[in-house]
CSV table of C-alpha atoms (C1' of nucleotides) and ligand atoms in Angstrom, one decimal:
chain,number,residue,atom,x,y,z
A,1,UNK,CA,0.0,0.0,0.0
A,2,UNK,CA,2.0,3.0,-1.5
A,3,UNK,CA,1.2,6.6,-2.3
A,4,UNK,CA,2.2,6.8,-5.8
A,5,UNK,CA,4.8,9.2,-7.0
A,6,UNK,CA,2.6,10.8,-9.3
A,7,UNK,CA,-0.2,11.8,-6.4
A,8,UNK,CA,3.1,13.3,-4.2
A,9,UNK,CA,4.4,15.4,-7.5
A,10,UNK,CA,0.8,16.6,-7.8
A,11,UNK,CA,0.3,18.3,-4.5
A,12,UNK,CA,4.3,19.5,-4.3
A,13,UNK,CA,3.4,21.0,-7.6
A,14,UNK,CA,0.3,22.4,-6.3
A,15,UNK,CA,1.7,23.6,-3.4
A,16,UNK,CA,4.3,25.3,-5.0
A,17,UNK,CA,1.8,27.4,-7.6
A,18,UNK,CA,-0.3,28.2,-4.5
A,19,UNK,CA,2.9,29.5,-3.2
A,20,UNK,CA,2.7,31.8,-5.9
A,21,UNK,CA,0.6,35.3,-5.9
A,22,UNK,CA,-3.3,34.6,-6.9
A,23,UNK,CA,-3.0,35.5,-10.6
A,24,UNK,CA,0.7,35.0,-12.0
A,25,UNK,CA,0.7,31.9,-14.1
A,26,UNK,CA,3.0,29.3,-12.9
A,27,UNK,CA,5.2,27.7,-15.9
A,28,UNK,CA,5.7,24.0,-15.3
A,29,UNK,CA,9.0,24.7,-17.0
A,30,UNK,CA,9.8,26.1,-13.7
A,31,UNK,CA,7.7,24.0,-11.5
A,32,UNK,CA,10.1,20.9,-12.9
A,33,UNK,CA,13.0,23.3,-12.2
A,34,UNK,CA,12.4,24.0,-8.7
A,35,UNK,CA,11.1,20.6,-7.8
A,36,UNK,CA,13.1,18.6,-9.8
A,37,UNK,CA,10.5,16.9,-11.5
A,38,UNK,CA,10.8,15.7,-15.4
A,39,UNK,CA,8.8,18.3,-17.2
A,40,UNK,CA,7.3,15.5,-19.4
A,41,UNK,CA,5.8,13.3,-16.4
A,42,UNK,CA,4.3,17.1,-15.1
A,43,UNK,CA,2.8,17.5,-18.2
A,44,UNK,CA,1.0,14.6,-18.2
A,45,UNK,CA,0.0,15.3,-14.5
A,46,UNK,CA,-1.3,18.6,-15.0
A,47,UNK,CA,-3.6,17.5,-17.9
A,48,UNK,CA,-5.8,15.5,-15.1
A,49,UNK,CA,-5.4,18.5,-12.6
A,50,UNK,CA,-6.7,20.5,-15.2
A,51,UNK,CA,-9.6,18.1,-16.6
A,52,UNK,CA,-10.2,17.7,-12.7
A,53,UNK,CA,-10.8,21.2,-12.2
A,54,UNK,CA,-8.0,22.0,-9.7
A,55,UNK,CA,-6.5,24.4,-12.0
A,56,UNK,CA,-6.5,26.5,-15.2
A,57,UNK,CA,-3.8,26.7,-17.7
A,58,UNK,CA,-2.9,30.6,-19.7
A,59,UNK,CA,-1.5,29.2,-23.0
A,60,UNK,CA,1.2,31.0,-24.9
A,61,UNK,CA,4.2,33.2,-23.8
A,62,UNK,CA,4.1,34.0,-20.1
A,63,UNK,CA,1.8,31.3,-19.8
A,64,UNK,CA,1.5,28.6,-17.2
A,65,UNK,CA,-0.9,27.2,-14.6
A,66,UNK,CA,-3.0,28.8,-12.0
A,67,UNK,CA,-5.1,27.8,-9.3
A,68,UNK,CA,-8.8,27.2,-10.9
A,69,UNK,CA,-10.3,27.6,-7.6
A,70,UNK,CA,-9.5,29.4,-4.0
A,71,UNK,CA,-7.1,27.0,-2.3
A,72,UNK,CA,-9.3,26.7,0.7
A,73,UNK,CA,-11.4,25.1,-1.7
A,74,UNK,CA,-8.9,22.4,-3.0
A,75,UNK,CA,-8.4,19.4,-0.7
A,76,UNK,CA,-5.7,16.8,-0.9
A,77,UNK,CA,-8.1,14.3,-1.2
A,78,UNK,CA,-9.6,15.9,-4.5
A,79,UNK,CA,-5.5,15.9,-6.1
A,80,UNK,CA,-5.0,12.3,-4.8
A,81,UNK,CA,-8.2,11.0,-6.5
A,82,UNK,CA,-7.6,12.7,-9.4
A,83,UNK,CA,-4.3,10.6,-10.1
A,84,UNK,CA,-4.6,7.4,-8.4
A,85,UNK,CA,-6.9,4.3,-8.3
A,86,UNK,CA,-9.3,4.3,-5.8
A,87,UNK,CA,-8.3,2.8,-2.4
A,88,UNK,CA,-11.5,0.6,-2.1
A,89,UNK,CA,-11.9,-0.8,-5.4
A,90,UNK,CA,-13.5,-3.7,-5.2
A,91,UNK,CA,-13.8,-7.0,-3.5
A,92,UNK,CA,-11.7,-9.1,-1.0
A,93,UNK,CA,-10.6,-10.8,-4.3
A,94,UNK,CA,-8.3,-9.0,-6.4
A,95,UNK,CA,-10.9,-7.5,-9.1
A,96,UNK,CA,-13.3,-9.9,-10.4
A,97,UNK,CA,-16.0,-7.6,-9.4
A,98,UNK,CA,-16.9,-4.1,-9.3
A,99,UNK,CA,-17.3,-1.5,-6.5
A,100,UNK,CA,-19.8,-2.6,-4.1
A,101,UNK,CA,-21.0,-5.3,-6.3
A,102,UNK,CA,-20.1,-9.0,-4.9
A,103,UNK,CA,-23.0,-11.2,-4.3
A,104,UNK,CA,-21.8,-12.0,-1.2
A,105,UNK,CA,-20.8,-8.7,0.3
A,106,UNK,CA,-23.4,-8.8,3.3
A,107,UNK,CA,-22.0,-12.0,4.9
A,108,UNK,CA,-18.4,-10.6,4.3
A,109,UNK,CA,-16.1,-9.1,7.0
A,110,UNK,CA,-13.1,-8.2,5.0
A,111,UNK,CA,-15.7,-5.8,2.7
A,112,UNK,CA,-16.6,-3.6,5.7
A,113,UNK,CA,-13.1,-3.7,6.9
A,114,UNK,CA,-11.6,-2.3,3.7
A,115,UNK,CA,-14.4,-0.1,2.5
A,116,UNK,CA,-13.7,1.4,6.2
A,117,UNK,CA,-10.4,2.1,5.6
A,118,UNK,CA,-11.5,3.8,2.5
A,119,UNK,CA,-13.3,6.0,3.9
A,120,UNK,CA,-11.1,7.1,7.0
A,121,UNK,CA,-8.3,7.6,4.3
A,122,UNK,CA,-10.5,9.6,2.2
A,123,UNK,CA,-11.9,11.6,4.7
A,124,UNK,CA,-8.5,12.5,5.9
A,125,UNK,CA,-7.3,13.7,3.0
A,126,UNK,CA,-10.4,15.5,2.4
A,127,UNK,CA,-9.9,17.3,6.1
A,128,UNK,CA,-6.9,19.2,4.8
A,129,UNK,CA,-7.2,22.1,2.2
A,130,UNK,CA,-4.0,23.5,0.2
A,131,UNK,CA,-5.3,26.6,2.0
A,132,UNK,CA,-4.5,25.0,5.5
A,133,UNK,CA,-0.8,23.9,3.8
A,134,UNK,CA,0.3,27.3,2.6
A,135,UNK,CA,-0.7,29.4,5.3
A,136,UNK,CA,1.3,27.2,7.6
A,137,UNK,CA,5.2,27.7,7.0
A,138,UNK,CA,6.5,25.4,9.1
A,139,UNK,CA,4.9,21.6,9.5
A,140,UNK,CA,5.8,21.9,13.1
A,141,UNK,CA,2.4,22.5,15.1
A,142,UNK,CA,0.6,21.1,12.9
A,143,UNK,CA,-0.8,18.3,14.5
A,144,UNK,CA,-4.4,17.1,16.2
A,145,UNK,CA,-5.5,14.3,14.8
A,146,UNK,CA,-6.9,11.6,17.0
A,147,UNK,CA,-8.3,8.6,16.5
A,148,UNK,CA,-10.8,8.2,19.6
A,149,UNK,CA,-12.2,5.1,19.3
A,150,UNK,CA,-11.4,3.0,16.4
A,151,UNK,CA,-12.5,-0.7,17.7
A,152,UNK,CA,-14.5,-3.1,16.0
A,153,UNK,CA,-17.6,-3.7,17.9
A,154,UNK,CA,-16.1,-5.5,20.9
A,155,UNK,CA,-19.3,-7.0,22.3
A,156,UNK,CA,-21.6,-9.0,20.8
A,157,UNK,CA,-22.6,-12.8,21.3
A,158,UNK,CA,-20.0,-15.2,20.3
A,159,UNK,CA,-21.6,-16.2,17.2
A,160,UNK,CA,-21.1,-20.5,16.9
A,161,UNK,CA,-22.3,-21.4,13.3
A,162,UNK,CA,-19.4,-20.9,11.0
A,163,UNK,CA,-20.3,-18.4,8.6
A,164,UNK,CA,-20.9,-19.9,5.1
A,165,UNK,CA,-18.1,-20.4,2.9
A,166,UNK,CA,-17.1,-17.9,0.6
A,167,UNK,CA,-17.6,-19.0,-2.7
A,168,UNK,CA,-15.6,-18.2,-6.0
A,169,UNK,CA,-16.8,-18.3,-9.2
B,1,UNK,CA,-3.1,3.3,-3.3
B,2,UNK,CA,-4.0,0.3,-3.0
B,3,UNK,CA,-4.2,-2.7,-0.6
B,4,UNK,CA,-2.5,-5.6,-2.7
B,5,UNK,CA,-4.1,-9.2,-3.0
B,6,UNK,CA,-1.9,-10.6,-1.0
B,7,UNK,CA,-2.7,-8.8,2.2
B,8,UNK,CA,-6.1,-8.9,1.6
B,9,UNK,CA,-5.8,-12.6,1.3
B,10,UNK,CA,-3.6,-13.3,4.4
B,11,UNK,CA,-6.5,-11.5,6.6
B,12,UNK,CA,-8.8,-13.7,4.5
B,13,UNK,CA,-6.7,-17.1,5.6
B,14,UNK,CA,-6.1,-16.0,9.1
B,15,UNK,CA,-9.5,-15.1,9.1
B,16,UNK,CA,-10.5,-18.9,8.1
B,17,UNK,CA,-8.3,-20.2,10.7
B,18,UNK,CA,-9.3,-18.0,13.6
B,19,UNK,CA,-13.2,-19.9,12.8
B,20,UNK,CA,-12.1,-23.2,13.6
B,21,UNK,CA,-11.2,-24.6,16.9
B,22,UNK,CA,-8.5,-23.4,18.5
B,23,UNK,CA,-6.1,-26.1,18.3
B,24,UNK,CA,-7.2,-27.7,15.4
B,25,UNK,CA,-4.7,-27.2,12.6
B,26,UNK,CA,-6.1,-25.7,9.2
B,27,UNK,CA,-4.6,-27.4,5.9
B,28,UNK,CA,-3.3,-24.8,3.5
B,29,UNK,CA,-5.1,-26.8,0.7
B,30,UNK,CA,-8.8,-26.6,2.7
B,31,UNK,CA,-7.8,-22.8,2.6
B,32,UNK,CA,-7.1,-22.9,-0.5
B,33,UNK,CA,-10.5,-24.7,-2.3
B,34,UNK,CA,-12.9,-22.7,0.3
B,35,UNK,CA,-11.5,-19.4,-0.3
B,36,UNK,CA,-10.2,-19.7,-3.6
B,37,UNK,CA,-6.9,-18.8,-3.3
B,38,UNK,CA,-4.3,-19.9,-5.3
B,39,UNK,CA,-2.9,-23.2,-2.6
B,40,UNK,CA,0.9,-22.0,-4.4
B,41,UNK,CA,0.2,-18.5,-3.9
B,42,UNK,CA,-1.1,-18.9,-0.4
B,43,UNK,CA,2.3,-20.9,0.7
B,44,UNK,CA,4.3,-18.0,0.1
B,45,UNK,CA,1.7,-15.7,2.0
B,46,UNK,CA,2.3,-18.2,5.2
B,47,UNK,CA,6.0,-18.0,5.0
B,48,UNK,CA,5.5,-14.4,6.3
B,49,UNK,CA,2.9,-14.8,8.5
B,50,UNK,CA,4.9,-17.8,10.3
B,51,UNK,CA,7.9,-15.3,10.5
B,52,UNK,CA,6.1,-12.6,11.7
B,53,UNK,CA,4.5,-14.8,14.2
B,54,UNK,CA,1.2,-14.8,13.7
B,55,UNK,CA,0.9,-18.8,13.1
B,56,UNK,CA,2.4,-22.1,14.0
B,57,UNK,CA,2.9,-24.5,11.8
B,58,UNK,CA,2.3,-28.0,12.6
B,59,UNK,CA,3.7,-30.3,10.0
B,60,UNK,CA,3.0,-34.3,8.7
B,61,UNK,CA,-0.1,-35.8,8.3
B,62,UNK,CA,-2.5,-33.9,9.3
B,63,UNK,CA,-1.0,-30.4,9.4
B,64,UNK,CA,-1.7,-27.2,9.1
B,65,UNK,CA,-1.3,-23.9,10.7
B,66,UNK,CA,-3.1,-22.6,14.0
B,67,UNK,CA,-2.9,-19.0,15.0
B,68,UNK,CA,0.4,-18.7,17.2
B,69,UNK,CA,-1.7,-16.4,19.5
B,70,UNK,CA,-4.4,-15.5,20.9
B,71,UNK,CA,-6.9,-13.8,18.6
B,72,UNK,CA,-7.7,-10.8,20.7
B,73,UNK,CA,-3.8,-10.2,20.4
B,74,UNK,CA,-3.1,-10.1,16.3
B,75,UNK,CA,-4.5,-6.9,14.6
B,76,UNK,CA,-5.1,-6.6,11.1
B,77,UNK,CA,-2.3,-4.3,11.1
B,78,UNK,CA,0.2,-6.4,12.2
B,79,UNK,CA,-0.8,-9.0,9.0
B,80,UNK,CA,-1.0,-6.2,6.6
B,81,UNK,CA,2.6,-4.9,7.5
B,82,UNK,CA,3.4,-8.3,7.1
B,83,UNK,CA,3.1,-8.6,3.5
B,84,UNK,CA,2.5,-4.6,2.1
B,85,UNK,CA,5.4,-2.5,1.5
B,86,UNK,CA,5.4,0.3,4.0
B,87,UNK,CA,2.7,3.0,3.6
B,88,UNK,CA,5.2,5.5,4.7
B,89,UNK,CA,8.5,4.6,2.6
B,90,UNK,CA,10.0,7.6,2.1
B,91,UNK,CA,9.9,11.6,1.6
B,92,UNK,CA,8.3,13.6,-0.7
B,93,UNK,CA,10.2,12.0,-3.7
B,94,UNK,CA,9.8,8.8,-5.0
B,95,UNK,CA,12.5,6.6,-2.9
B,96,UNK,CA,15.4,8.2,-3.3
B,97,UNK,CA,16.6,8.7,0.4
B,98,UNK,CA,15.1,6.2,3.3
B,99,UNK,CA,12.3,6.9,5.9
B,100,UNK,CA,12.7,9.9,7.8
B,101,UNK,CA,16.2,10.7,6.3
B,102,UNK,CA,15.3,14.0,3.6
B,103,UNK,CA,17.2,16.4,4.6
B,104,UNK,CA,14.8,19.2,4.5
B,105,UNK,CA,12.1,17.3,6.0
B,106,UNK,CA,11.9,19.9,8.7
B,107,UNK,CA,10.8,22.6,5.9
B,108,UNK,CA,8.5,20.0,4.0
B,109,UNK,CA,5.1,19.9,4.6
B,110,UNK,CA,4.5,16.9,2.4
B,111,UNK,CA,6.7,15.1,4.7
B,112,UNK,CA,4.5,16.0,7.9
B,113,UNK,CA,1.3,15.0,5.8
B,114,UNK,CA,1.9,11.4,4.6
B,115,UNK,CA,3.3,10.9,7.7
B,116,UNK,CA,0.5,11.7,8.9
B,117,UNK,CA,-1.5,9.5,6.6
B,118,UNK,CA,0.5,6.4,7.7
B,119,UNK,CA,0.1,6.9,10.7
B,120,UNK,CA,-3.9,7.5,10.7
B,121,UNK,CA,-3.7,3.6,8.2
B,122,UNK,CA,-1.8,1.9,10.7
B,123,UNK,CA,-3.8,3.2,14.0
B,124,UNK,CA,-7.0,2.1,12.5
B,125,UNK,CA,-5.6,-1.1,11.3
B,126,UNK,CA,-3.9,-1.6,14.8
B,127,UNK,CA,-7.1,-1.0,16.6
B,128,UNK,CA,-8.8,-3.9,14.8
B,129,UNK,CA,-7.9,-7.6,16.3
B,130,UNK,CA,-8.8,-10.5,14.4
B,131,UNK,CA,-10.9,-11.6,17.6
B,132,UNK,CA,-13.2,-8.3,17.0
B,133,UNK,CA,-13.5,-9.7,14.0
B,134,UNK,CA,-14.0,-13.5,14.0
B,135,UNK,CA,-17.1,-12.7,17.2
B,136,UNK,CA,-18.9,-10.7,14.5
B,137,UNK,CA,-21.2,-13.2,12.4
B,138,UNK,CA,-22.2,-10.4,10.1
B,139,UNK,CA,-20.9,-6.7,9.4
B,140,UNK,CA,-23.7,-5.0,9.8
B,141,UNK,CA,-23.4,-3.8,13.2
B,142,UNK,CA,-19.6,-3.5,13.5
B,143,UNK,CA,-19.4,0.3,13.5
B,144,UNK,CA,-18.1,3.0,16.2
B,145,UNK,CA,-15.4,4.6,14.6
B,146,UNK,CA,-15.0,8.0,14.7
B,147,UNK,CA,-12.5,10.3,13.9
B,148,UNK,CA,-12.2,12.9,16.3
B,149,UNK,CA,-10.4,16.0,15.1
B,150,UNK,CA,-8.9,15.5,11.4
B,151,UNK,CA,-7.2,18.4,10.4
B,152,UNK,CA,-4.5,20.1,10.7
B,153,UNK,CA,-4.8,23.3,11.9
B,154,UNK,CA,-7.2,23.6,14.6
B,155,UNK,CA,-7.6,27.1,15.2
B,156,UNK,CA,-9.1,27.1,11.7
B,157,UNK,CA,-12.9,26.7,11.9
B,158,UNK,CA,-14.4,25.2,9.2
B,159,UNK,CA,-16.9,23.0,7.9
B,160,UNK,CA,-17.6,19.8,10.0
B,161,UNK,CA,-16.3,17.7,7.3
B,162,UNK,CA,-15.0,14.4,9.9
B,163,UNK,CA,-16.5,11.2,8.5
B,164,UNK,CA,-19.8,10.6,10.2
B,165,UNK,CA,-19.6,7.3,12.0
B,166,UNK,CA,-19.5,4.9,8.8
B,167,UNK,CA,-23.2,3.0,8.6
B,168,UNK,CA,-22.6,0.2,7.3
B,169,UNK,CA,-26.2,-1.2,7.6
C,1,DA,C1',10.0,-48.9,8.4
C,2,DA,C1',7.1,-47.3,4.7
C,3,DT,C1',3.9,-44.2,3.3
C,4,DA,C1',1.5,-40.2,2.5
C,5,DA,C1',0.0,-35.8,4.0
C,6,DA,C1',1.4,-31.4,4.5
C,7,DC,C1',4.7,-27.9,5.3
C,8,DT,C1',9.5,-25.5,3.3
C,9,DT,C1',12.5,-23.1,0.4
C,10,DG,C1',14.1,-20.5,-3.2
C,11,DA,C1',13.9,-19.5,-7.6
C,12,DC,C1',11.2,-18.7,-11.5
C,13,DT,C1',7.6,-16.7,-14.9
C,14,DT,C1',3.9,-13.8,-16.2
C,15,DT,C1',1.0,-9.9,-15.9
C,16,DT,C1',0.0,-5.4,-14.5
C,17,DT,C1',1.1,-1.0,-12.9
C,18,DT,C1',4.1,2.8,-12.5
C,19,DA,C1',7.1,6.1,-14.2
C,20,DG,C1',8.8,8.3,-17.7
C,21,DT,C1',9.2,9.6,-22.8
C,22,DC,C1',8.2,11.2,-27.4
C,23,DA,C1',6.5,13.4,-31.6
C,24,DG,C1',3.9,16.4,-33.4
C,25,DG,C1',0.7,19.4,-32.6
C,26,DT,C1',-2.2,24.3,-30.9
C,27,DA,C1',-2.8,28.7,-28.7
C,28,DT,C1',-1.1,33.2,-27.2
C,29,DC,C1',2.0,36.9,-26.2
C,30,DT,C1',5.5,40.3,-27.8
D,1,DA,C1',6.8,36.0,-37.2
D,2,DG,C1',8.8,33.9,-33.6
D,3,DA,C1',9.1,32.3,-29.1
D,4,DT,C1',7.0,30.4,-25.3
D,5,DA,C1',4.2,27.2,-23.3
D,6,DC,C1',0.4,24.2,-23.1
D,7,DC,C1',-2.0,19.8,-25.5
D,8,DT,C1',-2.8,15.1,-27.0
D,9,DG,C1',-2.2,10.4,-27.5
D,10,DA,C1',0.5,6.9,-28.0
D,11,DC,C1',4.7,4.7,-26.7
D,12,DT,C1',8.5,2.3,-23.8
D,13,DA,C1',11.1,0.7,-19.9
D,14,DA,C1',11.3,-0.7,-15.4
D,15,DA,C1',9.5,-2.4,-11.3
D,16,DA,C1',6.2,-4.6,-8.5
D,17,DA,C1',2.5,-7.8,-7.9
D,18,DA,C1',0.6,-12.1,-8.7
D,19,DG,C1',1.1,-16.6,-9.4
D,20,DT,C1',4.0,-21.0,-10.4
D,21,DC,C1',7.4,-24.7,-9.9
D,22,DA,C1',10.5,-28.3,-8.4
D,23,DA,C1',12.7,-30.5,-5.2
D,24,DG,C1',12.9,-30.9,-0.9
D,25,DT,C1',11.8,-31.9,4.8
D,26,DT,C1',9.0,-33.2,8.7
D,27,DT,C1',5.7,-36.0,11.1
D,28,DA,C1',1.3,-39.0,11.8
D,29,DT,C1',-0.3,-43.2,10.8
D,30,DT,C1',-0.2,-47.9,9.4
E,201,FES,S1,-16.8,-8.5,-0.7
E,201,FES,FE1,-17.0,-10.2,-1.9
E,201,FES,S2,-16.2,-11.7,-0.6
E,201,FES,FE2,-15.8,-10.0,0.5
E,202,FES,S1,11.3,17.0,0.5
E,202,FES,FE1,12.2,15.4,1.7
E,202,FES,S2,10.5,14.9,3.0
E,202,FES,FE2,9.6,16.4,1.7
DNA sequence: AATAAACTTGACTTTTTTAGTCAGGTATCT
DNA sequence: AGATACCTGACTAAAAAAGTCAAGTTTATT
């Protein structure tokens, strides 16, 4: 379970345009410069942030990228998405089936246990705004997250039937 | 980001064990033809689980594996580290320096945030014990998780975006 | 002791995904 | 016009994931 490069390049390169004043276009010329990222693997990147709607590109000389929206509208979650495969994609088994779509689902434990961890992941990265990463200099103080309770339902009556077996097509 | 096959299918396996009898050792092969797994495949899963201690193997005639501990005391975590690559591998780059060693990390705020992420994975998966999951018959009911505070700057009032508690019903 | 069930080991192959590249554009500014 | 910079889609190479194989070793049972 990996971040991928190309969701890490996308927010350092969104982070560095939002670093930038509101309107000057942001040339990824410079981007790949600073951040030391191969212009040709940004390009391809910034043609999802752009279909995605996380920014807006000023073609010709002087051009570059800008922010399409007000970073405190931009989350982390929305970049990731845009460049990754989904965290909960399908099944228990590798991808016989589609999103919420095996048969068998209700009798499953491993479905709720992974689509959980879906959603905690993406509702993380949802939590943070570019907004919130700009206007902080220094990663320092940033922290409260807290997980309070996080458990499994502990009680509940020791169940004796073995549930049925999980069948493969 | 995904969760690979293979740790999905080692909490699958341990999973199958943990609902038989606790002393009773589980053939890889039954594993095998009632989860569907690949009997090859799931040989090389249970190398790492028996060096990460999670089972016991009990060879001969009549072998198997049996959990090496207590149910209530393996997490899902502790499987899934067994067999993933680390969430958190490295800094901002792809893997060209090793955990926690960029040397600018202190000015990075893409170090602090998948840091952060990894850490937020491996709590939740931590917090889940294969005993919470084997005395649940069915999912429906297995919810209280709750995310307290998930952001990162706290002063900042926003909108209450932290994932309701997940229904699963 | 012989047999057979079942685990053990390490290397191997195949498939899929990731990361990165390329060529040949189009739009816009000066 | 010329330079700058984005646009598009396909392409390739490298790595990781998924699955396989062969040749063992260990132990229960007969
Ligand atoms: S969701 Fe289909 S078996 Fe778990
Ligand atoms: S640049 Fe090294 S951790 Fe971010």
């Amino acid at each position: 379970m990996q971040i991928s490069t190309k969701g890490k390049y996308a927010v350092r390169a969104i982070l560095n345009i939002a670093h930038h004043p509101k309107e000057t276009p942001v040339s990824l010329a410079a981007i790949s410069k600073e951040e030391g990222i191969s212009l040709l693997f940004l390009e391809q990147i910034f043609q999802s942030l752009r279909k995605g709607e996380i920014v807006r590109s000023l073609r010709g000389a002087h051009g570059g990228y800008v922010l399409a929206r007000d970073p405190s509208d931009i989350t982390i979650g929305e970049i990731v998405r845009l460049l990754e495969p989904p965290l909960y994609t399908s099944s228990c088994f590798s991808k016989h089936e589609a999103v919420d779509d095996c048969r068998i689902a209700d009798s499953c434990l491993g479905f709720v246990l992974w689509k959980q961890l879906a959603e905690l992941v993406d509702g993380f990265l949802d939590s943070i705004t570019i907004a919130d990463m700009v206007t902080q200099a220094r990663p320092e103080v940033v922290y409260s997250l807290r997980v309070k309770s996080n458990r499994m339902l502990p009680e509940k009556a020791r169940k004796e039937t073995s549930p049925e077996p999980l069948e493969v097509v």
